[in-house]
Amino acid sequence: MLEPVRPRLTRVAVRSRPTAGPGRRRSPVVARGPYPSGVPRELTETPLARTRRARRIDRLLAQRYPDARCELDFRTPLELLVATVLSAQTTDVRVNLVTPVLFARYRTAADYASADRADLEGIVASTGFYRNKASTLVNLGAALCERFGGEVPARLVDLVTLPGVGRKTANVVLGNAFGIPGITVDTHVGRLARRFAWTEEEDPEKVEADVAALFHRRDWTMLSHHLIWHGRRTCHARRPACGACPVAALCPSYGSGETDPDLAARLLRFELAGGS
Ligand code: SF4
């Protein structure tokens, strides 16, 4: 059974909360507890302390999830781009069931651009929103052919000009197909960044900027995987398994989920890889 990690107080500077105004530091992080008894509910920590805490969290998550990686199956940048488009509103597991057939039939951007719409819709139907997704893939293939010689570009500024591709998808492709570091702010990364008090932002682009500032650029892609794996397996949106969490001692949101070690262990979802 996994050893529960008891929360303990980390060294945190207690300050009065800055008032709004031009002199206010950007994004003072307020720990909302529940920390152990006797600790004020409202704390701020210095930027250096926050950075150190963030990196310790990432190291612990790396130990918990040594196999963390992109859970979409792909062999080329185009396949990852297509798989990521299909992963909207569904699980990676579902996408991986569909892509072997899809990738065998559609091998190039030109194949998608000239696809028979009914055929494409039929293949991707089980991923949901299949009409929209099929349209996006056709338009994506056309855009790649018209503007990038049929190749997937390896620059963020180019990727985000493609149909159906936002910063999240672009960073997935950059980080996993091209080895260019990127932070993927999906629902898990956004939720965990807020639970860890790394950011107070809701807007993904602002979350990305706040998280990026805490880590070396070279760590961004693996950090994203660690957070996504932790969000899928332990720190769930509705019932986080706090009592079985390896970073409980460093998390200001400890206690927002189940804290009993045995009950929390039952909430872990190690067998369900690739959930959305
Ligand atoms: S499971 Fe609980 S303690 Fe762990 S990161 Fe999530 S909210 Fe924090």
Short mmCIF file of C-alpha atoms and ligand atoms in Angstrom, two decimals:
data_model
loop_
_atom_site.label_atom_id
_atom_site.label_comp_id
_atom_site.label_asym_id
_atom_site.label_seq_id
_atom_site.Cartn_x
_atom_site.Cartn_y
_atom_site.Cartn_z
CA MET A 1 0.00 0.00 0.00
CA LEU A 2 1.23 3.51 -0.72
CA GLU A 3 2.65 5.30 2.26
CA PRO A 4 0.51 8.32 3.09
CA VAL A 5 2.40 11.54 3.37
CA ARG A 6 1.47 13.59 6.40
CA PRO A 7 1.32 17.32 5.89
CA ARG A 8 3.96 19.34 7.62
CA LEU A 9 4.61 22.98 7.72
CA THR A 10 7.11 24.26 5.22
CA ARG A 11 9.02 27.43 5.91
CA VAL A 12 6.72 30.16 4.72
CA ALA A 13 7.04 33.87 5.27
CA VAL A 14 3.89 35.27 6.88
CA ARG A 15 3.09 38.73 5.65
CA SER A 16 0.18 41.04 5.48
CA ARG A 17 -1.58 40.61 2.18
CA PRO A 18 -0.55 43.30 -0.30
CA THR A 19 -3.24 45.72 -1.22
CA ALA A 20 -4.19 46.27 -4.83
CA GLY A 21 -2.35 49.00 -6.61
CA PRO A 22 0.71 49.71 -8.64
CA GLY A 23 3.08 48.64 -5.87
CA ARG A 24 1.55 45.21 -5.50
CA ARG A 25 3.73 42.30 -6.50
CA ARG A 26 2.28 40.29 -9.32
CA SER A 27 0.27 37.30 -8.23
CA PRO A 28 1.01 37.05 -4.51
CA VAL A 29 0.30 33.46 -3.73
CA VAL A 30 -2.13 32.96 -0.93
CA ALA A 31 -2.15 29.57 0.68
CA ARG A 32 -5.67 28.67 1.60
CA GLY A 33 -4.90 25.75 3.83
CA PRO A 34 -5.87 23.67 5.51
CA TYR A 35 -2.36 23.52 6.83
CA PRO A 36 -1.89 21.93 10.25
CA SER A 37 -3.55 23.67 13.15
CA GLY A 38 -2.05 26.91 14.35
CA VAL A 39 -1.03 28.08 10.90
CA PRO A 40 -2.82 31.17 9.65
CA ARG A 41 -5.15 30.49 6.75
CA GLU A 42 -3.77 33.39 4.79
CA LEU A 43 -0.07 33.15 4.06
CA THR A 44 2.15 34.47 1.41
CA GLU A 45 5.46 33.01 0.44
CA THR A 46 8.38 34.68 -1.20
CA PRO A 47 8.91 34.04 -4.92
CA LEU A 48 12.06 32.08 -4.06
CA ALA A 49 10.22 29.89 -1.56
CA ARG A 50 7.47 29.28 -4.07
CA THR A 51 9.98 28.31 -6.73
CA ARG A 52 11.72 25.89 -4.39
CA ARG A 53 8.43 24.38 -3.28
CA ALA A 54 7.30 24.02 -6.90
CA ARG A 55 10.49 22.23 -7.91
CA ARG A 56 10.30 19.91 -4.90
CA ILE A 57 6.75 19.04 -5.91
CA ASP A 58 7.89 18.26 -9.44
CA ARG A 59 10.73 16.05 -8.17
CA LEU A 60 8.32 14.11 -5.96
CA LEU A 61 5.85 13.71 -8.82
CA ALA A 62 8.68 12.44 -11.03
CA GLN A 63 9.36 9.75 -8.42
CA ARG A 64 5.67 8.83 -8.21
CA TYR A 65 5.25 8.71 -12.00
CA PRO A 66 8.56 7.52 -13.46
CA ASP A 67 6.82 6.47 -16.69
CA ALA A 68 5.08 9.80 -17.24
CA ARG A 69 4.83 10.60 -20.93
CA CYS A 70 2.36 11.67 -23.58
CA GLU A 71 -0.39 9.04 -23.50
CA LEU A 72 -1.39 9.51 -27.11
CA ASP A 73 0.10 6.98 -29.54
CA PHE A 74 1.95 8.55 -32.48
CA ARG A 75 5.02 8.12 -34.69
CA THR A 76 5.26 11.48 -36.47
CA PRO A 77 4.47 15.14 -35.72
CA LEU A 78 1.46 14.90 -38.05
CA GLU A 79 0.10 11.88 -36.18
CA LEU A 80 0.50 13.64 -32.84
CA LEU A 81 -1.15 16.77 -34.18
CA VAL A 82 -4.10 14.76 -35.46
CA ALA A 83 -4.36 12.71 -32.25
CA THR A 84 -4.30 15.84 -30.13
CA VAL A 85 -7.09 17.41 -32.18
CA LEU A 86 -9.13 14.22 -31.70
CA SER A 87 -8.46 14.17 -27.94
CA ALA A 88 -10.71 17.19 -27.31
CA GLN A 89 -13.60 16.19 -25.03
CA THR A 90 -12.56 12.55 -24.87
CA THR A 91 -9.87 10.33 -23.38
CA ASP A 92 -6.46 9.47 -24.80
CA VAL A 93 -7.46 5.82 -24.48
CA ARG A 94 -10.42 6.41 -26.80
CA VAL A 95 -8.26 8.26 -29.30
CA ASN A 96 -5.68 5.45 -29.26
CA LEU A 97 -8.41 3.00 -30.26
CA VAL A 98 -9.23 5.07 -33.33
CA THR A 99 -5.86 6.24 -34.59
CA PRO A 100 -4.42 2.91 -35.84
CA VAL A 101 -7.12 2.74 -38.52
CA LEU A 102 -6.96 6.46 -39.19
CA PHE A 103 -3.17 6.61 -39.51
CA ALA A 104 -3.10 3.57 -41.77
CA ARG A 105 -5.51 5.24 -44.20
CA TYR A 106 -4.40 8.87 -43.90
CA ARG A 107 -0.63 9.16 -44.00
CA THR A 108 0.03 12.71 -45.20
CA ALA A 109 -1.41 16.19 -44.84
CA ALA A 110 -2.59 15.90 -48.44
CA ASP A 111 -4.54 12.75 -47.55
CA TYR A 112 -6.49 14.71 -44.93
CA ALA A 113 -6.98 17.66 -47.27
CA SER A 114 -8.58 15.42 -49.90
CA ALA A 115 -10.39 13.11 -47.48
CA ASP A 116 -13.79 11.71 -48.16
CA ARG A 117 -15.73 13.47 -45.40
CA ALA A 118 -18.07 10.54 -44.69
CA ASP A 119 -15.15 8.12 -44.44
CA LEU A 120 -13.27 10.40 -42.05
CA GLU A 121 -16.35 11.02 -39.92
CA GLY A 122 -16.97 7.28 -39.70
CA ILE A 123 -13.46 6.57 -38.44
CA VAL A 124 -13.40 9.30 -35.78
CA ALA A 125 -17.06 8.98 -34.75
CA SER A 126 -16.40 7.31 -31.40
CA THR A 127 -14.27 10.27 -30.22
CA GLY A 128 -17.36 12.51 -30.21
CA PHE A 129 -18.04 15.78 -32.04
CA TYR A 130 -17.01 13.83 -35.09
CA ARG A 131 -18.39 16.22 -37.72
CA ASN A 132 -16.43 19.13 -36.26
CA LYS A 133 -13.33 17.01 -35.81
CA ALA A 134 -13.48 15.66 -39.38
CA SER A 135 -13.86 19.21 -40.72
CA THR A 136 -10.94 20.37 -38.62
CA LEU A 137 -8.74 17.55 -39.95
CA VAL A 138 -9.60 18.36 -43.56
CA ASN A 139 -8.92 22.06 -43.02
CA LEU A 140 -5.77 21.25 -41.10
CA GLY A 141 -4.46 19.10 -43.93
CA ALA A 142 -5.26 21.84 -46.45
CA ALA A 143 -3.54 24.52 -44.37
CA LEU A 144 -0.44 22.38 -43.94
CA CYS A 145 -0.26 21.78 -47.69
CA GLU A 146 -0.92 25.38 -48.65
CA ARG A 147 1.37 27.11 -46.18
CA PHE A 148 3.91 24.62 -44.86
CA GLY A 149 4.64 22.28 -47.74
CA GLY A 150 2.65 19.49 -46.12
CA GLU A 151 4.90 19.45 -43.04
CA VAL A 152 3.97 20.24 -39.46
CA PRO A 153 5.82 23.42 -38.49
CA ALA A 154 8.05 23.31 -35.42
CA ARG A 155 7.33 26.84 -34.20
CA LEU A 156 4.59 27.90 -31.81
CA VAL A 157 3.78 31.02 -33.83
CA ASP A 158 3.14 28.86 -36.90
CA LEU A 159 1.30 26.04 -35.16
CA VAL A 160 -1.29 28.34 -33.58
CA THR A 161 -2.28 29.64 -37.03
CA LEU A 162 -3.52 26.17 -38.01
CA PRO A 163 -7.21 25.24 -37.82
CA GLY A 164 -8.12 23.67 -34.48
CA VAL A 165 -4.70 24.33 -32.96
CA GLY A 166 -4.35 26.50 -29.86
CA ARG A 167 -1.42 26.92 -27.50
CA LYS A 168 -2.28 23.72 -25.64
CA THR A 169 -2.15 21.55 -28.76
CA ALA A 170 0.86 23.43 -30.08
CA ASN A 171 2.81 22.82 -26.89
CA VAL A 172 1.90 19.13 -26.91
CA VAL A 173 3.31 18.82 -30.43
CA LEU A 174 6.39 20.93 -29.74
CA GLY A 175 7.27 19.13 -26.54
CA ASN A 176 6.61 15.57 -27.60
CA ALA A 177 7.24 15.47 -31.35
CA PHE A 178 10.00 18.06 -31.68
CA GLY A 179 11.63 18.03 -28.25
CA ILE A 180 11.03 21.77 -27.84
CA PRO A 181 10.02 22.52 -24.23
CA GLY A 182 6.44 23.61 -23.72
CA ILE A 183 3.90 23.75 -20.90
CA THR A 184 0.58 22.17 -21.77
CA VAL A 185 -2.15 23.88 -19.78
CA ASP A 186 -5.03 21.46 -19.99
CA THR A 187 -7.71 21.04 -17.35
CA HIS A 188 -5.36 19.09 -15.04
CA VAL A 189 -2.43 21.46 -15.25
CA GLY A 190 -4.65 24.48 -14.65
CA ARG A 191 -6.38 22.86 -11.68
CA LEU A 192 -3.18 21.63 -10.05
CA ALA A 193 -1.33 24.90 -10.59
CA ARG A 194 -4.10 26.64 -8.67
CA ARG A 195 -4.24 23.97 -5.96
CA PHE A 196 -0.49 24.28 -5.50
CA ALA A 197 -0.92 28.08 -5.30
CA TRP A 198 1.47 28.52 -8.20
CA THR A 199 -1.04 30.84 -9.80
CA GLU A 200 -4.37 32.45 -9.12
CA GLU A 201 -5.17 32.79 -12.81
CA GLU A 202 -7.93 31.00 -14.71
CA ASP A 203 -6.85 32.02 -18.19
CA PRO A 204 -4.64 29.21 -19.57
CA GLU A 205 -2.15 31.58 -21.14
CA LYS A 206 -1.64 33.39 -17.83
CA VAL A 207 -1.40 30.07 -15.98
CA GLU A 208 1.24 28.99 -18.48
CA ALA A 209 3.25 32.15 -17.87
CA ASP A 210 3.05 31.82 -14.07
CA VAL A 211 4.06 28.15 -14.11
CA ALA A 212 6.81 28.71 -16.67
CA ALA A 213 8.40 31.30 -14.38
CA LEU A 214 8.86 28.68 -11.64
CA PHE A 215 10.80 26.11 -13.66
CA HIS A 216 13.77 25.77 -15.95
CA ARG A 217 12.66 25.78 -19.57
CA ARG A 218 14.22 22.36 -20.10
CA ASP A 219 11.79 20.89 -17.53
CA TRP A 220 8.57 22.26 -18.97
CA THR A 221 7.50 19.25 -21.01
CA MET A 222 8.10 16.64 -18.30
CA LEU A 223 6.54 18.92 -15.71
CA SER A 224 3.40 18.98 -17.85
CA HIS A 225 3.36 15.17 -17.95
CA HIS A 226 3.86 14.90 -14.19
CA LEU A 227 0.99 17.27 -13.52
CA ILE A 228 -1.32 15.60 -16.03
CA TRP A 229 -0.54 12.14 -14.63
CA HIS A 230 -1.07 13.36 -11.07
CA GLY A 231 -4.34 15.00 -12.04
CA ARG A 232 -5.57 11.86 -13.75
CA ARG A 233 -4.48 9.41 -11.09
CA THR A 234 -4.48 11.15 -7.71
CA CYS A 235 -5.49 14.81 -7.58
CA HIS A 236 -8.89 14.41 -9.22
CA ALA A 237 -11.13 17.36 -9.87
CA ARG A 238 -13.91 16.21 -7.54
CA ARG A 239 -12.30 13.92 -5.00
CA PRO A 240 -8.56 14.38 -4.74
CA ALA A 241 -6.86 11.55 -2.86
CA CYS A 242 -5.00 13.80 -0.41
CA GLY A 243 -4.33 10.98 2.07
CA ALA A 244 -2.38 9.04 -0.57
CA CYS A 245 -0.67 12.00 -2.20
CA PRO A 246 3.13 12.22 -2.37
CA VAL A 247 3.12 16.02 -2.29
CA ALA A 248 0.58 16.54 0.50
CA ALA A 249 3.19 18.14 2.75
CA LEU A 250 3.83 20.82 0.14
CA CYS A 251 0.28 21.43 -1.00
CA PRO A 252 -1.77 24.32 0.37
CA SER A 253 -4.92 22.52 -0.79
CA TYR A 254 -4.30 19.42 1.30
CA GLY A 255 -7.64 18.47 2.80
CA SER A 256 -9.78 19.50 -0.15
CA GLY A 257 -10.16 15.75 -0.79
CA GLU A 258 -10.12 12.52 1.18
CA THR A 259 -7.40 12.55 3.86
CA ASP A 260 -7.89 9.11 5.38
CA PRO A 261 -5.00 7.06 3.91
CA ASP A 262 -7.01 3.90 3.30
CA LEU A 263 -10.00 5.67 1.81
CA ALA A 264 -7.74 7.90 -0.27
CA ALA A 265 -5.82 4.91 -1.62
CA ARG A 266 -9.10 3.59 -3.03
CA LEU A 267 -9.48 6.77 -5.06
CA LEU A 268 -6.21 6.29 -6.91
CA ARG A 269 -6.65 5.46 -10.58
CA PHE A 270 -3.36 4.00 -11.64
CA GLU A 271 -5.03 1.50 -13.92
CA LEU A 272 -6.93 4.12 -15.88
CA ALA A 273 -4.31 5.71 -18.07
CA GLY A 274 -5.20 8.48 -20.42
CA GLY A 275 -8.36 9.77 -18.82
CA SER A 276 -9.40 13.26 -19.80
S1 SF4 B 1 -4.34 15.28 -3.82
FE1 SF4 B 1 -4.73 16.83 -2.19
S2 SF4 B 1 -2.71 17.15 -1.25
FE2 SF4 B 1 -2.35 16.14 -3.23
S3 SF4 B 1 -2.00 17.78 -4.70
FE3 SF4 B 1 -4.18 17.31 -4.77
S4 SF4 B 1 -5.17 18.72 -3.32
FE4 SF4 B 1 -2.95 18.72 -2.87
#
